[in-house]
Short mmCIF file of C-alpha atoms and ligand atoms in Angstrom, two decimals:
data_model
loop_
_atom_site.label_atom_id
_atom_site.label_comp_id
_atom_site.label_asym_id
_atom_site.label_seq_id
_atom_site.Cartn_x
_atom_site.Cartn_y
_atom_site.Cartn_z
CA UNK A 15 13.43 95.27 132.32
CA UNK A 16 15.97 93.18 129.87
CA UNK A 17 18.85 94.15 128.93
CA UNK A 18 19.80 94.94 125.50
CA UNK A 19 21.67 92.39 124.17
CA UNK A 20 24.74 92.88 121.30
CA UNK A 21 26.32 90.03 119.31
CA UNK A 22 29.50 90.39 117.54
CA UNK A 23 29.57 87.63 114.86
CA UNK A 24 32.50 85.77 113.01
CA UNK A 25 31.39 84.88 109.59
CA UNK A 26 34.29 83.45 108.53
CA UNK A 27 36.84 84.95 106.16
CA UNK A 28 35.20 85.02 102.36
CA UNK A 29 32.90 81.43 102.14
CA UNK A 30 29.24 81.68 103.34
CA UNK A 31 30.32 78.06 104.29
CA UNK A 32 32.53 78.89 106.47
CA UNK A 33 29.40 79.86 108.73
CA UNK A 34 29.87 77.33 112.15
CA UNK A 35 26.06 76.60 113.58
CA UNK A 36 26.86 78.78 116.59
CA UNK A 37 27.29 82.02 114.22
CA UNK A 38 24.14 80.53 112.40
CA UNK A 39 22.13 79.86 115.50
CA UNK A 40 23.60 83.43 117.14
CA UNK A 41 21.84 85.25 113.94
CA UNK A 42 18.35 83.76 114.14
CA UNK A 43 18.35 85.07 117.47
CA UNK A 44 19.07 88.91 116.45
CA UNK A 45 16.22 91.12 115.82
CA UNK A 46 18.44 93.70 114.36
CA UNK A 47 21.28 93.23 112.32
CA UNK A 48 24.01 95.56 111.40
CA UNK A 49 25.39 96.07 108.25
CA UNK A 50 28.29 98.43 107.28
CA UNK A 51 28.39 99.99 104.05
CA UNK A 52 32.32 100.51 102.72
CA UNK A 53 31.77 102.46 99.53
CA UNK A 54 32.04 100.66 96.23
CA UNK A 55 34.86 98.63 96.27
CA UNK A 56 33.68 96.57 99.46
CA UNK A 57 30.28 95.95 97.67
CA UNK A 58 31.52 92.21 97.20
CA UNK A 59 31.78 91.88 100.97
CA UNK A 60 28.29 93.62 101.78
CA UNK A 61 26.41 91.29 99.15
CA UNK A 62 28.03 88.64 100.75
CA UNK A 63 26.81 89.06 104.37
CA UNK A 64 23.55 89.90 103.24
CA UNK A 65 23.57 86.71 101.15
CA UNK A 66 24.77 85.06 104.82
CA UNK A 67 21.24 86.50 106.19
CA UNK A 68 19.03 85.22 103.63
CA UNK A 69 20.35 82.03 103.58
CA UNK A 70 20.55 81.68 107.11
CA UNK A 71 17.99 83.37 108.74
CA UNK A 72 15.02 81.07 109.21
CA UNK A 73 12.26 83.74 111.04
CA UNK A 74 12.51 86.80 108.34
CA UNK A 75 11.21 88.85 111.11
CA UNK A 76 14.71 90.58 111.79
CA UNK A 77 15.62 94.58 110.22
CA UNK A 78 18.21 95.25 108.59
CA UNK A 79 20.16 98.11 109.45
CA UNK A 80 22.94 99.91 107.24
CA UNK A 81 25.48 102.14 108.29
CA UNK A 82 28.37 104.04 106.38
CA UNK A 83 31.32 103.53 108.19
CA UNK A 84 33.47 106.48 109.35
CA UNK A 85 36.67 107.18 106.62
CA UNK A 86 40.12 106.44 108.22
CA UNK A 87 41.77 110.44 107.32
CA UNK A 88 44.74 110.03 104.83
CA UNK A 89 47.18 111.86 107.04
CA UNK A 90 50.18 109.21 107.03
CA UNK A 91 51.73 111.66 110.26
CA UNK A 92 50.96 110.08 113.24
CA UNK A 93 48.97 106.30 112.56
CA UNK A 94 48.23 105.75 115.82
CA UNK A 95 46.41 108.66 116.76
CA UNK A 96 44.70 108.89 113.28
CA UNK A 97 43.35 105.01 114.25
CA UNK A 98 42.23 106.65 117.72
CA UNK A 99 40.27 109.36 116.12
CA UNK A 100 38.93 106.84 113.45
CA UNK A 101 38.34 104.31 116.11
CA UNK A 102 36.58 107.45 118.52
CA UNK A 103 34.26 108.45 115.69
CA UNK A 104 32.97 104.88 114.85
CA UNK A 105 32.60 104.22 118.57
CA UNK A 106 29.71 107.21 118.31
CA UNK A 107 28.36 106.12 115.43
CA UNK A 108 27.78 102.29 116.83
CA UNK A 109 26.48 104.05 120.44
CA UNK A 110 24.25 106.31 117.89
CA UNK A 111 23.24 102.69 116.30
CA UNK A 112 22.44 100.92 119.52
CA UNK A 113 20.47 103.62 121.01
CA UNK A 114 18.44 104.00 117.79
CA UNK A 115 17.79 100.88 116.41
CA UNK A 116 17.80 98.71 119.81
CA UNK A 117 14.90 98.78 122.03
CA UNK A 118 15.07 97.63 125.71
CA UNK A 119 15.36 93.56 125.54
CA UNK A 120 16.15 93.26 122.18
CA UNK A 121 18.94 91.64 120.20
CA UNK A 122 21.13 93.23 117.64
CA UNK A 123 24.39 91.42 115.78
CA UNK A 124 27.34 92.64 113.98
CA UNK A 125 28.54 90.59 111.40
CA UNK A 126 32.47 90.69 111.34
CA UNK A 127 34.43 89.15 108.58
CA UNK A 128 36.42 86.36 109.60
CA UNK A 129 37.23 86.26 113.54
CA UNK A 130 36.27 88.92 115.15
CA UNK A 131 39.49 88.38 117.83
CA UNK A 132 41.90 89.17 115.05
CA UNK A 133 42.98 92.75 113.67
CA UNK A 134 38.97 94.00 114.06
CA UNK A 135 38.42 97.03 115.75
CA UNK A 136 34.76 95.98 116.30
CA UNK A 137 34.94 93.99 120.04
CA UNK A 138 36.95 97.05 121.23
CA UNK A 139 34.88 99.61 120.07
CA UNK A 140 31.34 97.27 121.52
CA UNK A 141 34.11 97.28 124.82
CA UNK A 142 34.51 101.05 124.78
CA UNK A 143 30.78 101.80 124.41
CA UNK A 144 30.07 99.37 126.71
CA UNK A 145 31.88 100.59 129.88
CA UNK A 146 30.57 104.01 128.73
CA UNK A 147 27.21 103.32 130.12
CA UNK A 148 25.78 105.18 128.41
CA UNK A 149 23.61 102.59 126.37
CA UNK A 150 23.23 99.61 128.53
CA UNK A 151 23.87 96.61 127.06
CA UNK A 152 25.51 92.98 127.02
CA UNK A 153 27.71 91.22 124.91
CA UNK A 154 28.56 88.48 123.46
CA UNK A 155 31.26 87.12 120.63
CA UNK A 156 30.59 84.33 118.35
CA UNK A 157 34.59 83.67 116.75
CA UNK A 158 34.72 82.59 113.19
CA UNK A 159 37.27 80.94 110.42
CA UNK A 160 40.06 83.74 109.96
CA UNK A 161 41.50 84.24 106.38
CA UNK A 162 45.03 82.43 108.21
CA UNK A 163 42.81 79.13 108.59
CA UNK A 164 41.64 79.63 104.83
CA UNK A 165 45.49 80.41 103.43
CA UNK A 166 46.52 77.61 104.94
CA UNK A 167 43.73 74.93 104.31
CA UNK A 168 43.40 76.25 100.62
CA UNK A 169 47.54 75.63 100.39
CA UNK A 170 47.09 72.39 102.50
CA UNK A 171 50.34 73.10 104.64
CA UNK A 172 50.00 73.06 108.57
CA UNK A 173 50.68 76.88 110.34
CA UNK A 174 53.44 75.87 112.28
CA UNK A 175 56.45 73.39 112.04
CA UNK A 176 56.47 70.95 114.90
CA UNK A 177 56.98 72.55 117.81
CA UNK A 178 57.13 75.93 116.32
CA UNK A 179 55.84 79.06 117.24
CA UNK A 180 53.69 81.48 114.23
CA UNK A 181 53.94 84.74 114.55
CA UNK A 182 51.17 86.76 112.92
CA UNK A 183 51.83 90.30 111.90
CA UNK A 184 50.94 92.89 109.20
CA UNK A 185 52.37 94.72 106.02
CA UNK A 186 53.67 97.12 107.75
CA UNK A 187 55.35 96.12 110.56
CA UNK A 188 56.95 93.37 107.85
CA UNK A 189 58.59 96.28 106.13
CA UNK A 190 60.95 96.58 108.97
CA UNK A 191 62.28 93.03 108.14
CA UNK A 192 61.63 89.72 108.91
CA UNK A 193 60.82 89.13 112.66
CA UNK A 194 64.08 87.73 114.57
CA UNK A 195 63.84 83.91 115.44
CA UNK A 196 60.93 83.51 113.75
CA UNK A 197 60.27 80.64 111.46
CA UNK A 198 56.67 80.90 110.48
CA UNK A 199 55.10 84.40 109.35
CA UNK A 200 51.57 85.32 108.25
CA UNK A 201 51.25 88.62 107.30
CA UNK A 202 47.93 90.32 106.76
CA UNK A 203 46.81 93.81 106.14
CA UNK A 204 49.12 94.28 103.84
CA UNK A 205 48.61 97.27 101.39
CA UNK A 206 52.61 97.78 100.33
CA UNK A 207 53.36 94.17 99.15
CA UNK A 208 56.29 94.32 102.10
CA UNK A 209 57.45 91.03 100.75
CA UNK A 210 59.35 92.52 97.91
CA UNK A 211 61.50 94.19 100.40
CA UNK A 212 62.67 90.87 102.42
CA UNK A 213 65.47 88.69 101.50
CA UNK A 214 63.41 85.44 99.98
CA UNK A 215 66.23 83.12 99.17
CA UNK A 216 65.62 81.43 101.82
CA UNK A 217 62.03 81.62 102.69
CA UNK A 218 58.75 79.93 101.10
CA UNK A 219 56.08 81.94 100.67
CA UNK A 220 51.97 80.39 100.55
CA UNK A 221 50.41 83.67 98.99
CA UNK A 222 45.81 83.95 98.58
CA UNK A 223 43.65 86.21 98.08
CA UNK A 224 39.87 86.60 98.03
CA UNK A 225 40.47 83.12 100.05
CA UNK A 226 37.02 81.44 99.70
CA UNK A 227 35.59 83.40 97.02
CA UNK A 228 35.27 82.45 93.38
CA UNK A 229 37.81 84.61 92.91
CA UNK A 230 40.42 83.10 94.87
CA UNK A 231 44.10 83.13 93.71
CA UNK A 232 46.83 81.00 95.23
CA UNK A 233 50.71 81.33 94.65
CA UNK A 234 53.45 79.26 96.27
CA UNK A 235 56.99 78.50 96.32
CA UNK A 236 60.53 79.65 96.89
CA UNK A 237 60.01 83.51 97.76
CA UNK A 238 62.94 84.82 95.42
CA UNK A 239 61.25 82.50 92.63
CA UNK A 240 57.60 83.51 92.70
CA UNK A 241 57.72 87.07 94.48
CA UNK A 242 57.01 88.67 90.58
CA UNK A 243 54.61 86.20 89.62
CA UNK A 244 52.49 87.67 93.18
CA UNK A 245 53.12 91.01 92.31
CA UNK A 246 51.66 90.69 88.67
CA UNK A 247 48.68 88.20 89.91
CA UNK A 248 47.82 90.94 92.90
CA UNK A 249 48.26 93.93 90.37
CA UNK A 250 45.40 92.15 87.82
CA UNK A 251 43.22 90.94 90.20
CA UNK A 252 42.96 94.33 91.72
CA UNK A 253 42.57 96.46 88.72
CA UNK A 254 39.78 94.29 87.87
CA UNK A 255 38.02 94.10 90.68
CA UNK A 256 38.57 97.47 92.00
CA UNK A 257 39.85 96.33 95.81
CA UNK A 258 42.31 93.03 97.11
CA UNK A 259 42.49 91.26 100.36
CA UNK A 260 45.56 88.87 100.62
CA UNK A 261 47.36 86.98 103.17
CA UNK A 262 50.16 85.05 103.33
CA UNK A 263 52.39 83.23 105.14
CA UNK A 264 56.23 83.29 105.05
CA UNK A 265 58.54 80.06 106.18
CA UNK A 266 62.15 79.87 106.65
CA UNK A 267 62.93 77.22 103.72
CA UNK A 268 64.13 73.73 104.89
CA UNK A 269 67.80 72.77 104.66
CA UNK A 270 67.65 70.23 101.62
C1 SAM B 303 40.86 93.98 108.86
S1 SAM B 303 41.64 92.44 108.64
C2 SAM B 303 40.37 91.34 109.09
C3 SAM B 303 40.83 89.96 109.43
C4 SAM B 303 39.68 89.03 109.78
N1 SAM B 303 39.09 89.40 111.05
C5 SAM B 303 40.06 87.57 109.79
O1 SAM B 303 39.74 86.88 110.79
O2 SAM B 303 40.63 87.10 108.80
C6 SAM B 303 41.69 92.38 106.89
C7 SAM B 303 42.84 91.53 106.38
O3 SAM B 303 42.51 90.16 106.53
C8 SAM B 303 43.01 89.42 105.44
N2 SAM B 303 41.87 88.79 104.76
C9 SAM B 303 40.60 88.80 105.19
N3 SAM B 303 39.82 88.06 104.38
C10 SAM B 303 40.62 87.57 103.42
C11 SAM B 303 40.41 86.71 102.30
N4 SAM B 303 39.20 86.24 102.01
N5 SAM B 303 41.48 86.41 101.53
C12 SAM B 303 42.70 86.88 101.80
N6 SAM B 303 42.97 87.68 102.85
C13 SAM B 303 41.94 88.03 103.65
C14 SAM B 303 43.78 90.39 104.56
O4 SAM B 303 45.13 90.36 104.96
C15 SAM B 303 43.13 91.70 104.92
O5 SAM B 303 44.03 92.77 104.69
#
């Protein structure tokens, strides 16, 4: 008897050409393919991996297979254990999937957004249901172009200063201030616009969203300078398209 067999699929953070031939080879091998259903305002992302399947997929014998992913609950009390319960409840729901839609020997994929190695709950929820063992299965992960390698190849400016460590961090944990030492920044996940509350005299900021869409917006320059000019771009971009993704990455300035 074969194994089932689950593929977890980086397809690159926003441009169907951002696809490597391992993610595109890794697809025309699934016989089942996954695809999550966010509500409304993520409609732009589900067109676009289903545009990623028809362009790609060469045998048209594969089934698609949508899902509604499990809401995050609002309760701002305790985040950690309100990601475990999410995190619990959409490790069911994929084990439901698997079960379902998989029979023995055949090949299903997951198509995450960007890399899957970077702030995706997918690989450790396929790891959770995997040692389980309840469905049995193996795995495999196929990493992609993350919105960080878009930012910075759509603001042509290298991550890191010679020698220099990046740091990569989110919103959030920005809010607390800007991380000690640290010369290079990318923040993600980023709902608060915690860049408003940090001193930018001295830093640069390389600001994008909906990085390799047609929709893509870049703002750069001297933090104190162009921190308004972000906030206004983000706030009309998102009231007219409903939802925002955005990156950025934060550098201390350079002695002139
Ligand atoms: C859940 S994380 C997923 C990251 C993804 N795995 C990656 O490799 O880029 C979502 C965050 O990624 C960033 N992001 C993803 N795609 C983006 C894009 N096309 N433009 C700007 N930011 C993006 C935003 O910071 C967003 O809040």
């Amino acid at each position: 008897m074969t194994m089932r067999k689950v593929l977890i699929i980086g397809i690159g953070a926003g441009n169907p050409d951002y696809m490597t031939v391992q993610a595109i080879n890794a697809l025309n091998q699934a016989d089942v393919i996954f695809i999550p259903d966010k509500g409304e305002e993520k409609e732009d992302l589900r067109r676009l991996r289903l545009e990623i399947c028809e362009r790609y997929i060469k045998h048209k014998t594969h089934r698609l297979v949508g899902y509604v992913t499990p809401e995050r609950s609002k309760d701002p009390s305790d985040y950690r254990a309100n990601v475990r319960d999410w995190h619990a409840r959409i490790e069911r729901q994929h084990e439901t999937l698997l079960t379902r839609e998989l029979g023995e020997g055949q090949c299903g994929a997951f198509l995450v957004w960007g890399d899957p190695t970077l702030y995706d709950s997918t690989l450790r929820i396929i790891e959770a249901i995997h040692s389980g063992g309840v469905c049995a299965f193996d795995y495999e992960i196929i990493p992609g172009i993350t919105s960080v390698q878009a930012l910075a190849a759509r603001h042509r400016v290298p991550l890191n200063r010679i020698g220099e460590p990046v740091h990569i961090t989110t919103g959030r944990k920005l809010a607390e201030g800007f991380p000690e030492g640290a010369d290079s920044v990318v923040v993600m996940l980023d709902g608060e616009q915690a860049f408003k509350k940090i001193d930018g005299a001295k830093l640069d900021i390389y600001w994008g969203a909906y990085l390799g869409t047609a929709d893509e917006k870049l703002v750069s320059g001297r933090l104190a300078d162009v921190a308004a000019d972000i906030e206004a771009v983000r706030a009309r971009a998102r009231a007219d398209k409903g939802w925002i993704m955005d990156t950025y990455l934060l550098r201390r300035s350079e002695a002139k």
